[in-house]
Structure formats: structure tokens, C-alpha cells
Amino acid sequence: MRDGGGAACKSLGMTTDRMLTRQAAGERARRRRLRRRRRTFTVATLLLVVIVVLVARSLGSTPKSSRQAGTGPTRGSGTSAASNATTAPKGPAPIPSIEAGVESWALPSAISRSSVVAQGSNLLVAGGLTPAGTSTPTVQSIDPATGSVTTAGSLADGTHDAAAATIGGQLWVFGGGNPNTFGTIQRFAAGGPGAVAGSLPQPRSDLAAATVTTGGGSTTYLLGGYTGSQYLSQVLATTDGTHFRTVAHLPVPVRYAATAAFRGRIYLFGGETFSSNGSTTVTDDIQEVDPAANSARIVGHLHNAFYGAAAFPIGRALYLAGGQIPGGPTLTGITAYVPSSGKLLQAGLLPQAVAFGGYTTVGSGSSAIGYIVGGEVTSQTGRNAAGVASGQLSTVISLRPSPYGGPAGTTAAGMPYRGTLLIADRGNDRLVAITPTRRRIWVYPSPSMPSPNGGFYFPDDAFFIRHGTAIISNQENNDTIVEIGYPSGKILWEYGHPKVPGSLPGYLFQPDDAYLERSGIVTVADASNNRILFINPTTKTVVGQIGNGTDAHVPGVSIAYPNGDTPLANGDVLVSEINGSYVDEYTPTAKLVWSVQMKSVNYPSDPQQLGPDRYLMTDYDPPAEGRILEFNRAGQILWRYDATSGDGRLDQPSLAERLPNGLIMVNDDYNDRVVAIDPRTNSIVWQYGLTHTPGTAPGMLSVPDGFDLLLANGTTPTHPQTG
């Protein structure tokens, strides 16, 4: 029993020891779990505290740029902290690119080196240099909304290369030249003659003025300039127009610097500097003047040195436009300068090269619009060339944030299209392909891509086919159609007999607008044969025809000198008849769907369908100038572009098409250019070619008579229903 009892006690003791061991282990595990929970709770608590602090900071302090722009959160807005934390952007929005547009109206005469100030939404243009080389005293008032330009009065003395500002509701003009530099201060009030109000501390021309408004009022600063023998560094400040104090000295004395005020500071870009040998020397310096600190410093450098450019504060950046390189070309580039980061970003292209134009900004913030009034062009070359080739300008250019293209700093900045633009350069007997940045990437024919038999002559139109692997082009006065491999240049198919017009099978007479339909059929307006043909390219036989060859508008029977046969999505074709100015829709079996006579149109050309009852075409040869029209089947004009003067005036445009972003692309035949027009502003916002200046060099055309757009995915957005 004792033995048995001893064994039992031993067993019990062992069991107890095991139980105690297990209890201890469990206790240790429990403590470990508790420590882990405490650590997890502590980390979570710390993370929560950090998040709360960050949210509180984001709500309690708006970034400097937002405070200055007035875009930060406000009390009582009804927006919770949580919603602000979740919807706030991770970083600043991209800097927008710029749409620069040549207005459809122009100044009464060319002018440069004028002084321009904003007067509400209008512009006051004071003085300037006339085409005769004299300084004018005229003050012009411009209403950009209507294009109205009126004479508001005159200054006491003619001047150019002066500076102007609005002080006390009146126009003040400081210094300038006539012809030599002087220091006269002139004051002008609307409705009355100008008066001499005083003199600057020393003669000063080629200067700039900038106004800074603070809680204490507005102060106008005069910066840079030239006495006739000395470049000036003194930055002068005035609140009344006649009394001045020096607030800073420019590190680099300059004249003709692009200048603008931005958030309490003033920036000068480039400009002409002193040269010991008398040559024109310019700088790439970016100089910043801080009036509050009475200081000036160099804060950066431009990508290249220039002078005579314009500067505009728009949104969160300053934009530089145009300018001149000494002994070189006048420029078309637009650059954004971001003061908060010091970055310089490509922001677009001007449709007109310009330097030494008067400039100002109307409005503020992201809704501001910059204007360049008149200006000069010395010379142009290469893909940066655009607009009037040389001389003084009557052009007015507006600049505003671009609603299309990529933001500043991207390859698509301010570009009106993406992809490849094909141009039928008729006057040069060639096809040209270019990028949105006006870089030429393909030319046909060339030494490696020879012409077809009978030559490549008078290409009237050209369209991409087969997802951009080929091009179909009708040669109007060569009486042929050809298909060309792209980019190989290989001849794939031909129809017609070169320079042998006819109406028999296999012959054409002035073919226009050849398209390849998705069915594989080629359709063409055989203009002088008064018919639309449907051709089987495999057998080279005519499988359908609209019109019996008679030059008369008899619906369903004959058509009168057709020049357009645009394929529609429903399989029909849109026909334009020059004689009688008719636009018709026909089925491929020659059944008339509808017809309208455009009585106000002299020469309807190449109509395109935009919507269920909206169409686009050009009036190629009206009595005065070319026009672009949108209309409906009742013949009502829904929109028109009809510039009657200046660089915006078209000269026999033959084709207009709407791009995916809403812009209207036009080949302006006898102005030797292709342009894009923004119908929202009625301004030319992009151009390839020098206006009314034919040539074969890069950047130049001669009587362009057709174009087409190919996207990177092989689609043709202006005629997606074709092959």
C-alpha cells in the first residue's frame, strides 16, 4: 500500500509539476500576448496622432501659392476635415500650356514698339513705331470681344519704346524715343488730349513698367532702359507718376527685357545688355526684383538668350512669348516660368512669330488673358517659322490656358492635334508629313521614293488608308489617282492616264477627293466629267456612278461640276456642286436623299458631316476672302469664320475638317499655309507655313490643297468611315 501509495503520490507530484509548468508557460504566453497588444496599441496610437496632426496642419495652413491665389479652404464652407483629407490632391496641379491665337480682326495699320495697358477688359495702345519709321502719338482703344479698334485720342508727343501704366485711372507714358531717347512723362485721360506731366530723372527708352498692389495701395516701377549711351540699372518707384525713388539696382542692366509683376515681385527675362564693341548682345538672365526688400537678384537662366519678348502672369506661372535672337530669327516659342520652383517649361507655340510688340494682361489668375499688339518680324527659318514672314504686324495675338494638348513641360504642350499630319503640297508637287511641333518627318517623292509613271503632279488631296499603311491621292490636273505605301513610298495602285483627260472607261478629267471606302471601293469626284465614280480597284472598272455627265443640277439625274464626295457613316456620299452652290446627299445607287442650295456661298468646297444635321465646308472663292461655314440641311449658317483683313484672312481655303478636340483644321491654299482655328474664339491657334510665302524648305508650303490626320493607333479621326 505504501509502495502503491508512494507511486501514486509520485505520479500526482509529477502531474502537479507538469500542471505548474504548463501554467507558467501559459502565463508567459499570456504576458507575451499582452505585450504584443500593448505594442500594437502604442503603434496604432502614434499613427493616429500623426494622422490627426497632418490633417490638422493641412486644414489649418494653406500652402503659400493657394493663399495668394485665394483658393484655400474657407470657414463655413460645409466641408469636413475627413472629406478634405481624402479629396485633396497629392501635389500641385500641372502648369497649363497656352493657346495662342491670331485674332480674326486686325489693327487698322501695322505698328510695333507701342505701350499697352489694360482698361477693364479693353486695351489702350499708346504710341508706337509706324511702317514709315516715325513715332506716333495716337492712342487706340481695342475691345477684344468685338475686334473694335477706335482712336481714343493722342499723346502730347509721339513716342515708341516707352513704358506705360495706369495711375489714378489715367494712362501714364514714361520716356521713349522720337527718334532719340527722351525723359518726358505724359498723361492721358479718355476724351481729352494728352499732356506733358513732368520728366524722368534721366532720359529713358526701351524700358518696362510694372505695377504692384499691396495693402498700402499700388506702386508703379520702371525697370531697365537706355539713356542713349548708358544701360540703366536703377529700379524707380512712383505712386503719382511724377515723383520717384530708387528701390533697387538690377544686377544686369538691360533694355527690351520681357517684364511682368507676379505676387508682389517683378521679373525680367533676357534683354539687350552692354557691349564694348557696339554689337547687339543679349542675356539669358532671369532677374527678380523684390520691392518689399529693396533688392534685385538673378534667379535663373533662360534656355536661350533673346530680347523683345513679351511676358504674362497667368495662373501660377509667368509665360514668355516670342522674342528675337540678334542676327537670327524671330521666335514662336512659348515658355512657362514657375517662380515657386524656378522651372522653365515648354508651353506651346505662337501661330505668328513676333518681337517688340506691345503687350499686357487682362484679368488675373487662371482666367487672365495676355495680348500682344502688333510687333516686328526680322526673319524666320525652319520648323519654328509661322505667320507673316517679315516686316511689321497689324496682328493681335491672345494667350490663354489651352483647353487641349498636354500641360506645360510635355511634348504635347499646347499642340492642336496628336499623331501625324499629312499635307498635299500641291504647288510643290509633293506630300509632306509633319508632327504637331511642326517637324517634317516624311516627304514624297524623294530620291529613295520615286514618282509613279507620268510623274507626281498637282496632288489635290491625300488621305491615309488601311490603318495608316498607305495613302490615296488624286492628282487633279494630272487626271490620275495613285495609292502609295506609307512610309515606303511604293506605288501600290494607279488609275487614269497622266495628263490625258477623258470620260471613257479608265479615264478621268480633273479628279477630286479620292477616298477608299471600307468596302474596298474607291470613290472620286470626276469634276469636269460632272459625275461621282465608284471604282473597283481590283478590276479597275466603274461599278457605280452619280450624275450622267451633264453640267446641270437635276436632282437624281445630273450634278453640276462636283468637287466633293465625302463618304458618310451610313454608306452615302456628301456631294458639293460648284455650279449653283448645292450640297447633296446621295446613296451609292444615285438616289438623292436631300439637297440644299447655299445661296450665300460662291464656291462650296468639300463638305463634311459633323452631326445629325450639322455640316462643315469652306467657301473657296467668295468675292473678297475665303470663309469656313457650319450649316444644316435647311441651308442655315450655324457658325462662320470670315476674317476680312490682317493675318487671319483666308485666301481660297479648299478643305476644313473638325479635329477630335473641336478645333477646325484648314488648308489655306493661296496663303501657302495650313492653320487650326478655335471656333470658340474665332482665332488661328496653330499654323504651318509662312503666310503668302511659297517655299520648299522645312516649315514652308506652296498652295497646300489637302490634309489628313493619322493617330498613333492607325485611325483617321476626321473620316473614320473610310478604309
XYZ file of C-alpha atoms in Angstrom:
723
model
C 0.000 0.000 0.000
C 2.781 2.334 0.925
C 4.505 1.338 -2.239
C 1.348 1.781 -4.177
C 0.583 4.958 -2.325
C 4.109 6.225 -2.920
C 3.805 5.580 -6.600
C 0.520 7.391 -6.637
C 1.984 10.349 -4.788
C 4.905 10.376 -7.167
C 2.542 10.315 -10.078
C 0.462 13.076 -8.520
C 3.581 15.129 -7.886
C 4.689 14.711 -11.436
C 1.249 15.695 -12.640
C 1.263 18.741 -10.407
C 4.711 19.722 -11.618
C 3.532 19.384 -15.173
C 0.459 21.434 -14.386
C 2.542 24.115 -12.762
C 4.922 24.072 -15.703
C 2.033 24.384 -18.112
C 0.518 27.166 -16.010
C 3.800 29.012 -16.026
C 4.131 28.581 -19.757
C 0.581 29.816 -20.246
C 1.268 32.775 -18.026
C 4.378 33.596 -20.008
C 2.407 33.279 -23.264
C -0.364 35.465 -21.878
C 2.179 38.081 -20.888
C 3.763 37.920 -24.341
C 0.341 38.404 -25.960
C -0.347 41.315 -23.627
C 2.984 42.933 -24.512
C 2.261 42.473 -28.202
C -1.172 44.030 -27.775
C 0.328 46.934 -25.873
C 2.963 47.447 -28.569
C 0.304 47.242 -31.296
C -1.911 49.693 -29.417
C 1.019 52.056 -28.904
C 1.998 51.987 -32.579
C -1.619 52.460 -33.642
C -1.977 55.344 -31.206
C 1.168 57.004 -32.529
C -0.008 56.558 -36.139
C -3.378 58.039 -35.264
C -1.697 61.018 -33.600
C 0.490 61.572 -36.669
C -2.539 61.386 -38.994
C -4.511 63.825 -36.816
C -1.581 66.254 -36.752
C -1.121 66.062 -40.514
C -4.822 66.589 -41.171
C -4.907 69.472 -38.729
C -1.948 71.090 -40.419
C -3.450 70.620 -43.879
C -6.676 72.250 -42.708
C -5.089 74.961 -40.638
C -2.497 76.231 -43.084
C -2.969 76.579 -46.831
C 0.180 76.494 -48.986
C 1.528 79.909 -49.886
C 0.568 79.552 -53.531
C -3.034 78.733 -52.592
C -3.280 81.610 -50.128
C -2.055 84.063 -52.720
C -4.377 82.713 -55.366
C -7.334 82.708 -52.991
C -8.044 79.023 -53.496
C -7.555 77.707 -49.953
C -10.387 76.335 -47.757
C -12.643 78.849 -46.026
C -14.593 78.686 -42.783
C -18.208 77.800 -43.013
C -17.763 76.032 -46.317
C -19.532 72.940 -45.042
C -16.603 70.696 -45.990
C -15.477 68.266 -43.294
C -11.888 67.549 -42.343
C -12.311 63.973 -43.493
C -13.520 64.973 -46.945
C -10.687 67.485 -47.273
C -8.175 64.831 -46.281
C -9.462 62.320 -48.789
C -10.089 64.631 -51.773
C -7.075 66.942 -51.504
C -4.658 66.492 -54.440
C -1.390 64.734 -53.699
C 0.579 67.533 -55.358
C 0.124 70.801 -57.216
C -1.845 70.665 -60.454
C 0.218 70.731 -63.651
C 1.057 74.109 -65.139
C -1.257 74.537 -68.146
C 0.059 75.036 -71.629
C -1.038 78.047 -73.680
C -3.359 78.514 -76.635
C -2.090 81.496 -78.597
C -4.486 82.800 -81.215
C -4.191 85.287 -84.054
C -7.453 87.204 -83.768
C -9.769 87.274 -86.777
C -9.623 91.074 -86.731
C -6.581 93.320 -87.062
C -5.270 96.820 -86.351
C -6.037 99.489 -88.968
C -2.325 99.539 -89.829
C 0.845 97.802 -88.726
C 2.633 99.052 -85.621
C 5.415 97.954 -83.295
C 7.097 99.069 -80.062
C 3.882 100.517 -78.662
C 2.903 100.666 -74.975
C -0.228 98.765 -73.945
C -2.253 98.787 -70.717
C -5.464 97.075 -69.707
C -8.517 99.262 -69.247
C -11.035 96.889 -67.749
C -11.483 94.213 -70.415
C -10.269 96.589 -73.139
C -6.793 97.607 -74.263
C -5.263 101.064 -74.603
C -2.420 101.206 -77.115
C -0.224 104.290 -76.825
C 2.279 105.464 -79.402
C 4.490 103.078 -81.331
C 6.560 102.926 -84.454
C 4.743 103.207 -87.788
C 5.732 101.439 -91.049
C 7.184 104.781 -92.158
C 9.618 104.641 -89.218
C 8.052 107.540 -87.307
C 6.829 107.698 -83.723
C 3.069 108.138 -83.474
C 1.199 109.994 -80.704
C -2.047 108.093 -81.377
C -3.823 106.304 -78.538
C -6.062 103.444 -79.728
C -8.768 101.670 -77.762
C -9.385 97.978 -78.545
C -12.343 95.863 -77.496
C -11.034 92.283 -77.910
C -14.539 90.846 -77.573
C -15.712 92.540 -80.769
C -12.472 93.449 -82.512
C -13.459 97.100 -82.467
C -10.432 99.414 -82.779
C -11.082 103.126 -82.286
C -8.915 106.199 -81.846
C -9.198 107.356 -78.232
C -7.073 110.480 -78.665
C -3.398 111.347 -78.836
C -0.414 111.972 -76.614
C 1.254 115.357 -76.459
C 4.321 113.889 -78.201
C 4.787 110.852 -80.401
C 6.863 108.098 -78.836
C 7.929 104.490 -79.219
C 9.811 102.072 -76.925
C 8.210 103.795 -73.934
C 6.622 102.272 -70.830
C 3.013 102.755 -69.766
C 0.922 102.229 -66.648
C -2.455 103.159 -65.237
C -2.186 105.521 -62.255
C -5.233 107.158 -60.698
C -7.430 105.878 -63.513
C -5.360 107.638 -66.165
C -2.834 106.424 -68.720
C 0.748 107.465 -67.982
C 3.504 107.051 -70.572
C 7.141 107.254 -69.494
C 10.032 108.184 -71.768
C 10.636 106.509 -75.115
C 12.144 107.793 -78.319
C 11.219 110.233 -81.103
C 13.598 109.440 -82.668
C 16.153 109.837 -79.869
C 15.698 108.859 -76.239
C 13.937 111.391 -74.019
C 12.617 111.500 -70.452
C 9.180 113.071 -70.971
C 6.309 111.874 -68.776
C 2.903 112.088 -70.490
C -0.551 111.764 -69.000
C -3.665 110.839 -70.985
C -7.296 110.830 -69.890
C -10.027 109.396 -72.086
C -11.818 112.032 -74.121
C -9.094 114.628 -73.900
C -5.691 115.368 -75.411
C -2.557 114.122 -73.715
C -0.387 116.434 -71.671
C 3.217 116.559 -70.549
C 3.184 115.883 -66.813
C 6.899 116.012 -65.967
C 10.249 114.428 -66.630
C 12.067 111.290 -65.539
C 15.276 111.692 -63.532
C 17.124 110.982 -66.800
C 16.194 110.148 -70.423
C 14.969 106.575 -70.712
C 13.746 104.409 -73.586
C 13.377 100.654 -74.136
C 12.200 100.310 -70.531
C 9.356 98.418 -68.878
C 6.727 99.313 -66.297
C 5.121 97.001 -63.741
C 2.549 97.782 -61.066
C 2.457 96.014 -57.698
C -0.603 96.327 -55.462
C -0.341 95.776 -51.709
C -2.436 96.692 -48.697
C -0.915 100.150 -48.838
C -2.003 100.770 -52.426
C -0.452 100.475 -55.866
C 3.079 101.372 -56.854
C 4.405 101.524 -60.395
C 8.012 100.517 -61.027
C 10.152 101.445 -64.033
C 12.810 98.900 -64.875
C 15.706 98.718 -67.285
C 16.141 101.009 -70.238
C 18.670 103.074 -72.083
C 19.675 106.745 -71.971
C 21.062 106.789 -75.488
C 24.530 105.931 -74.252
C 24.114 104.030 -70.980
C 22.189 100.938 -69.862
C 20.278 101.680 -66.662
C 20.163 99.516 -63.542
C 18.049 101.766 -61.314
C 14.586 100.474 -60.447
C 12.388 103.523 -59.915
C 9.151 103.549 -57.907
C 6.299 106.046 -58.171
C 2.796 106.293 -56.769
C 1.762 109.521 -58.529
C 3.612 109.354 -61.854
C 5.918 112.310 -61.258
C 7.879 111.599 -58.062
C 10.373 108.730 -57.980
C 12.623 106.878 -55.605
C 15.233 104.226 -56.350
C 14.320 100.926 -54.676
C 16.913 98.562 -56.158
C 19.569 98.108 -58.825
C 19.411 95.353 -61.419
C 22.429 93.030 -61.264
C 22.484 93.150 -65.089
C 21.336 96.441 -66.666
C 19.131 95.596 -69.663
C 16.744 97.036 -72.186
C 13.990 95.270 -74.161
C 13.540 92.736 -71.340
C 10.208 90.885 -71.083
C 8.820 92.112 -67.767
C 5.842 91.309 -65.537
C 4.790 91.538 -61.899
C 3.852 88.326 -60.109
C 2.687 88.000 -56.497
C 4.416 91.092 -55.195
C 7.641 90.658 -57.157
C 8.786 91.707 -60.619
C 10.615 89.505 -63.114
C 12.724 90.490 -66.104
C 13.588 87.911 -68.756
C 16.524 88.307 -71.106
C 17.102 91.636 -72.760
C 19.857 93.511 -74.522
C 22.989 94.254 -72.499
C 26.044 96.477 -72.830
C 28.615 95.559 -75.472
C 32.012 97.207 -75.654
C 32.231 96.753 -79.434
C 28.788 98.129 -80.219
C 27.261 94.828 -81.312
C 23.872 93.678 -80.063
C 24.453 91.413 -77.078
C 21.630 89.765 -75.146
C 21.435 87.855 -71.884
C 19.662 84.711 -70.729
C 19.382 86.013 -67.149
C 16.121 85.890 -65.218
C 16.166 88.790 -62.751
C 13.821 89.157 -59.791
C 13.059 92.444 -58.053
C 11.598 92.326 -54.542
C 10.250 95.838 -53.843
C 9.443 94.980 -50.220
C 13.078 94.081 -49.565
C 14.525 96.751 -51.861
C 16.566 94.048 -53.596
C 17.203 92.546 -57.013
C 18.955 89.307 -57.901
C 19.472 86.768 -60.687
C 17.260 83.741 -60.015
C 17.778 81.635 -63.121
C 18.636 81.437 -66.790
C 16.576 81.028 -69.943
C 17.151 78.132 -72.318
C 18.468 80.663 -74.822
C 19.137 84.379 -74.769
C 16.704 86.732 -76.502
C 15.239 90.214 -76.334
C 11.997 91.914 -77.354
C 9.782 89.107 -75.979
C 6.504 89.503 -74.060
C 5.641 88.269 -70.545
C 2.257 87.469 -68.962
C 1.189 86.389 -65.463
C -1.466 83.689 -65.953
C -2.448 81.355 -63.128
C 0.564 80.025 -61.216
C 3.181 80.901 -63.820
C 4.663 83.609 -65.977
C 4.573 82.919 -69.708
C 7.155 84.220 -72.172
C 6.241 84.513 -75.839
C 8.179 85.318 -78.969
C 11.295 87.470 -78.974
C 14.291 87.990 -81.180
C 17.761 86.477 -81.432
C 20.362 89.061 -82.541
C 21.219 88.448 -86.161
C 18.871 85.442 -86.143
C 15.197 84.592 -86.462
C 12.166 85.995 -84.714
C 10.764 83.338 -82.376
C 7.459 81.493 -81.981
C 8.134 79.638 -78.722
C 6.065 79.990 -75.542
C 7.766 79.136 -72.228
C 6.285 78.917 -68.733
C 8.404 80.109 -65.817
C 7.257 78.860 -62.419
C 8.641 81.208 -59.710
C 7.887 78.784 -56.872
C 10.222 76.167 -58.346
C 12.326 78.118 -60.799
C 11.375 75.671 -63.565
C 11.178 76.592 -67.253
C 8.627 74.531 -69.197
C 7.770 74.375 -72.897
C 4.199 75.689 -73.057
C 3.228 75.914 -76.723
C 3.869 77.718 -79.991
C 2.759 81.038 -81.409
C 0.978 80.886 -84.778
C 2.853 84.084 -85.654
C 6.485 84.879 -84.887
C 6.688 88.235 -83.120
C 9.086 90.524 -81.269
C 8.833 94.087 -79.993
C 5.043 94.008 -79.783
C 3.132 95.926 -77.157
C 1.789 93.558 -74.502
C -0.357 93.426 -71.401
C -2.570 91.066 -69.399
C -6.310 91.460 -68.889
C -7.773 89.902 -65.750
C -5.965 87.833 -63.150
C -5.378 84.256 -62.060
C -6.167 81.348 -64.332
C -8.789 83.396 -66.216
C -6.243 86.025 -67.275
C -5.689 86.624 -70.994
C -2.482 88.024 -72.416
C -2.359 90.160 -75.562
C 0.447 91.008 -77.983
C -0.392 94.018 -80.149
C 1.480 94.431 -83.421
C 5.214 93.826 -83.420
C 8.041 93.040 -85.808
C 9.456 90.032 -87.656
C 13.058 90.153 -88.828
C 13.371 86.688 -90.364
C 12.113 83.125 -89.894
C 13.516 79.710 -90.557
C 12.813 76.017 -90.007
C 10.011 74.446 -88.034
C 9.861 77.410 -85.637
C 8.662 79.579 -88.509
C 4.994 80.607 -88.675
C 2.890 83.541 -89.764
C 3.917 86.603 -91.758
C 7.474 86.086 -92.987
C 8.896 89.529 -92.143
C 8.036 93.164 -91.517
C 5.737 94.982 -89.128
C 2.489 93.413 -87.972
C -1.106 94.531 -87.688
C -1.807 91.279 -85.850
C -3.250 90.961 -82.343
C -2.463 87.680 -80.565
C -4.300 86.440 -77.479
C -2.824 83.956 -74.993
C -4.855 81.885 -72.540
C -4.656 78.445 -70.858
C -5.057 75.760 -73.502
C -8.159 73.524 -73.284
C -6.421 70.832 -75.361
C -2.993 69.229 -75.639
C -0.844 68.308 -72.670
C 0.273 70.532 -69.791
C 3.391 72.663 -69.945
C 6.577 70.632 -69.911
C 5.183 67.780 -72.036
C 5.736 67.062 -75.715
C 2.042 67.737 -76.369
C 2.045 71.130 -74.629
C -0.403 73.395 -76.428
C -0.445 71.196 -79.531
C -3.703 71.223 -81.553
C -3.507 67.573 -82.563
C -1.673 64.342 -81.852
C -0.313 61.990 -84.438
C 0.878 62.733 -87.974
C -0.481 65.437 -90.258
C -0.292 64.672 -93.976
C -0.351 67.667 -96.330
C -0.932 67.587 -100.088
C 1.536 70.332 -101.010
C 0.102 70.912 -104.467
C 2.270 73.812 -105.588
C 5.395 71.806 -104.796
C 4.059 68.555 -106.348
C 4.697 66.588 -103.179
C 3.225 65.115 -99.996
C 4.601 66.181 -96.613
C 4.080 64.608 -93.178
C 4.728 66.654 -90.029
C 4.453 66.360 -86.242
C 2.384 68.734 -84.045
C 5.611 70.611 -83.249
C 5.946 71.393 -86.975
C 8.802 68.951 -87.536
C 8.855 67.492 -91.046
C 9.255 63.691 -90.926
C 8.405 62.483 -94.460
C 8.398 63.905 -97.984
C 7.208 62.181 -101.151
C 8.568 61.897 -103.813
C 12.249 61.780 -102.886
C 15.438 60.233 -104.300
C 14.626 56.999 -102.447
C 10.884 57.169 -103.275
C 10.483 57.956 -106.987
C 7.329 59.279 -108.623
C 4.902 56.989 -110.479
C 4.938 56.717 -114.254
C 3.852 60.052 -115.673
C 5.196 61.928 -112.661
C 3.609 63.123 -109.442
C 1.871 66.323 -110.459
C -0.794 68.540 -108.859
C -1.743 66.444 -105.770
C -5.081 67.970 -104.854
C -5.911 65.738 -101.896
C -4.320 62.917 -99.918
C -5.821 60.608 -97.285
C -4.374 57.827 -95.156
C -5.846 54.383 -95.872
C -5.543 50.857 -94.462
C -4.796 51.990 -90.904
C -2.074 54.368 -91.995
C -0.056 51.911 -94.068
C -0.830 53.670 -97.353
C -2.060 56.945 -98.865
C -4.557 57.581 -101.648
C -4.039 60.805 -103.586
C -5.832 62.305 -106.576
C -3.720 64.405 -108.927
C -6.291 66.846 -110.212
C -4.564 68.285 -113.260
C -2.711 65.034 -113.926
C -6.049 63.215 -114.269
C -4.915 60.275 -112.118
C -5.376 58.574 -108.742
C -2.498 56.765 -107.011
C -2.109 54.672 -103.874
C 1.283 54.995 -102.193
C 2.710 52.816 -99.428
C 3.411 54.724 -96.208
C 6.142 55.257 -95.291
C 7.768 53.111 -98.021
C 6.640 55.351 -100.900
C 5.985 52.303 -103.069
C 3.315 52.733 -105.768
C 0.530 50.249 -104.956
C -2.207 51.165 -107.437
C -2.924 53.677 -110.213
C -5.985 54.758 -112.162
C -6.284 57.177 -115.073
C -3.885 58.346 -117.749
C -1.338 61.044 -116.775
C -2.246 64.387 -118.370
C -4.706 62.702 -120.731
C -8.233 63.686 -119.638
C -11.214 61.672 -120.820
C -14.569 60.155 -119.939
C -14.127 56.663 -121.374
C -13.516 53.685 -119.036
C -10.139 54.073 -117.328
C -10.016 57.852 -117.855
C -10.626 60.810 -115.535
C -10.967 64.544 -116.062
C -9.908 66.670 -113.066
C -10.412 64.076 -110.294
C -11.073 65.483 -106.818
C -11.351 63.917 -103.343
C -10.468 60.266 -103.938
C -11.433 58.069 -100.960
C -11.062 54.360 -100.274
C -14.288 53.104 -98.702
C -14.328 50.264 -96.200
C -15.891 48.052 -98.837
C -12.693 48.420 -100.860
C -14.366 50.625 -103.482
C -12.647 53.889 -104.492
C -14.943 56.890 -104.853
C -13.904 60.108 -106.594
C -15.482 63.318 -107.843
C -14.682 63.324 -111.566
C -15.248 67.057 -111.651
C -15.026 68.094 -115.291
C -16.982 64.975 -116.297
C -19.748 66.087 -113.907
C -20.016 62.748 -112.133
C -19.109 60.794 -108.995
C -17.479 57.437 -109.761
C -17.317 54.240 -107.703
C -14.323 52.198 -108.890
C -13.430 48.579 -108.173
C -9.646 48.841 -107.712
C -9.035 45.159 -108.465
C -10.691 45.197 -111.874
C -10.317 48.961 -112.442
C -13.925 49.099 -113.542
C -16.636 51.624 -112.674
C -19.270 49.843 -110.563
C -21.430 52.881 -109.793
C -21.992 56.468 -110.829
C -23.833 59.602 -109.688
C -24.617 62.080 -112.465
C -24.970 61.480 -116.178
C -22.181 63.802 -117.258
C -24.355 66.848 -117.937
C -23.295 70.071 -116.202
C -26.678 70.787 -114.580
C -28.258 70.400 -111.170
C -31.120 67.996 -111.800
C -31.644 66.001 -108.574
C -31.292 62.297 -109.161
C -30.212 62.842 -112.775
C -27.221 65.185 -113.136
C -24.837 67.202 -110.998
C -23.037 70.430 -111.861
C -19.240 70.361 -111.576
C -18.792 68.382 -108.317
C -15.655 68.808 -106.233
C -16.561 66.820 -103.122
C -17.777 63.261 -102.477
C -17.227 62.652 -98.758
C -18.210 59.123 -97.613
C -20.725 59.124 -94.746
C -21.119 56.613 -91.924
C -24.372 55.296 -93.435
C -22.672 54.467 -96.746
C -23.936 57.530 -98.612
C -21.770 60.307 -100.037
C -21.922 64.052 -99.411
C -21.598 65.920 -102.711
C -20.780 69.573 -103.350
C -21.746 71.090 -106.706
C -19.766 74.213 -107.536
C -22.112 75.483 -110.263
C -25.216 76.623 -108.440
C -23.684 76.124 -104.954
C -25.537 72.936 -103.991
C -24.793 70.388 -101.289
C -26.439 66.968 -101.647
C -26.540 63.571 -100.016
C -26.721 60.614 -102.419
C -26.839 56.883 -101.921
C -24.274 54.776 -103.842
C -27.112 53.846 -106.196
C -27.522 57.525 -107.161
C -30.715 58.089 -105.162
C -30.991 61.645 -103.800
C -31.556 61.840 -100.023
C -31.596 65.636 -99.648
C -30.270 68.724 -101.401
C -29.865 72.383 -100.421
C -28.742 75.408 -102.374
C -26.319 77.574 -100.350
C -27.296 80.895 -101.889
C -24.803 82.940 -99.845
C -21.918 80.667 -100.876
C -19.970 81.342 -104.040
C -17.902 78.137 -104.256
C -18.832 75.268 -101.887
C -15.862 73.002 -101.260
C -15.554 69.551 -99.662
C -18.476 69.411 -97.185
C -18.057 67.211 -94.089
C -20.709 65.899 -91.702
C -20.315 66.926 -88.044
C -23.593 65.678 -86.580
C -27.128 64.513 -87.434
C -27.933 67.863 -89.073
C -24.691 69.813 -88.945
C -22.151 70.128 -91.731
C -18.862 71.932 -92.348
C -17.352 73.290 -95.560
C -15.325 76.137 -96.989
C -16.398 78.853 -99.383
C -13.338 78.595 -101.570
C -13.617 81.720 -103.678
C -16.080 84.348 -102.447
C -15.758 87.909 -103.785
C -13.421 89.108 -101.026
C -11.926 86.278 -98.934
C -12.230 82.626 -98.067
C -14.696 81.537 -95.412
C -15.484 78.495 -93.278
C -19.113 77.636 -92.621
C -21.146 75.264 -90.475
C -24.689 74.775 -91.753
C -27.718 72.492 -91.654
C -29.837 70.832 -94.335
C -32.084 73.887 -94.493
C -29.092 75.979 -95.551
C -28.939 77.956 -92.297
C -25.445 79.142 -91.329
C -24.779 77.947 -87.770
C -21.193 79.260 -87.436
C -18.761 81.023 -89.693
C -15.158 82.126 -89.774
C -14.917 85.166 -92.019
C -11.876 87.318 -91.265
C -11.771 90.193 -93.739
C -8.322 91.665 -93.015
C -4.981 91.004 -91.392
C -3.172 87.727 -90.917
C -6.425 85.983 -90.020
C -7.822 86.443 -93.535
C -8.031 83.232 -95.567
C -7.225 83.062 -99.278
C -9.127 80.329 -101.169
C -9.287 77.617 -98.498
C -10.436 74.333 -100.038
C -10.808 71.886 -97.135
C -11.839 72.234 -93.486
C -12.235 69.363 -91.027
C -13.016 69.228 -87.318
C -10.331 67.646 -85.147
C -11.187 65.414 -82.161
C -10.634 68.333 -79.744
C -13.089 70.620 -81.590
C -10.543 72.732 -83.472
C -11.073 73.286 -87.190
C -8.086 72.442 -89.392
C -7.978 74.257 -92.733
C -5.678 74.253 -95.722
C -5.475 77.923 -96.690
C -4.376 77.274 -100.252
C -3.168 80.602 -101.602
C -1.802 81.785 -98.266
C 0.601 78.813 -98.505
C -0.282 77.501 -95.063
C -2.312 75.028 -93.047
C -3.973 76.506 -89.955
C -6.028 75.379 -86.975
C -8.892 77.624 -85.847
C -10.569 77.586 -82.447
C -14.290 78.183 -83.142
C -14.773 79.271 -79.512
C -12.514 82.294 -80.039
C -12.508 82.529 -83.856
C -8.730 82.769 -83.819
C -5.951 80.940 -85.644
C -4.168 78.971 -82.923
C -1.633 76.987 -84.983
C 0.000 77.373 -88.352
C 2.393 75.524 -90.642
C 3.856 77.552 -93.475
C 4.721 81.220 -93.937
C 1.740 83.354 -94.860
C 1.570 84.053 -98.597
C 5.195 82.960 -98.964
C 5.678 79.772 -101.015
C 8.750 77.628 -100.496
C 10.127 74.106 -100.230
C 12.305 74.469 -97.117
C 11.237 72.922 -93.798
C 8.370 74.969 -92.402
C 7.194 76.128 -95.838
C 4.486 75.091 -98.334
C 3.155 76.165 -101.715
C -0.603 76.103 -102.323
C -1.451 73.240 -99.935
C -4.680 71.690 -101.205
C -5.451 68.812 -98.833
C -4.561 67.238 -95.497
C -5.294 64.252 -93.307
C -4.622 63.208 -89.717
C -3.322 59.809 -88.611
C -3.350 58.834 -84.936
C -0.830 56.508 -83.325
C -3.358 53.658 -83.270
C -3.725 53.788 -87.060
C -7.107 55.543 -87.087
C -8.130 58.583 -89.131
C -10.483 60.576 -86.851
C -11.728 63.038 -89.476
C -13.013 60.252 -91.749
C -13.286 57.066 -89.627
C -15.799 55.524 -92.022
C -13.268 55.053 -94.841
C -10.801 52.212 -95.455
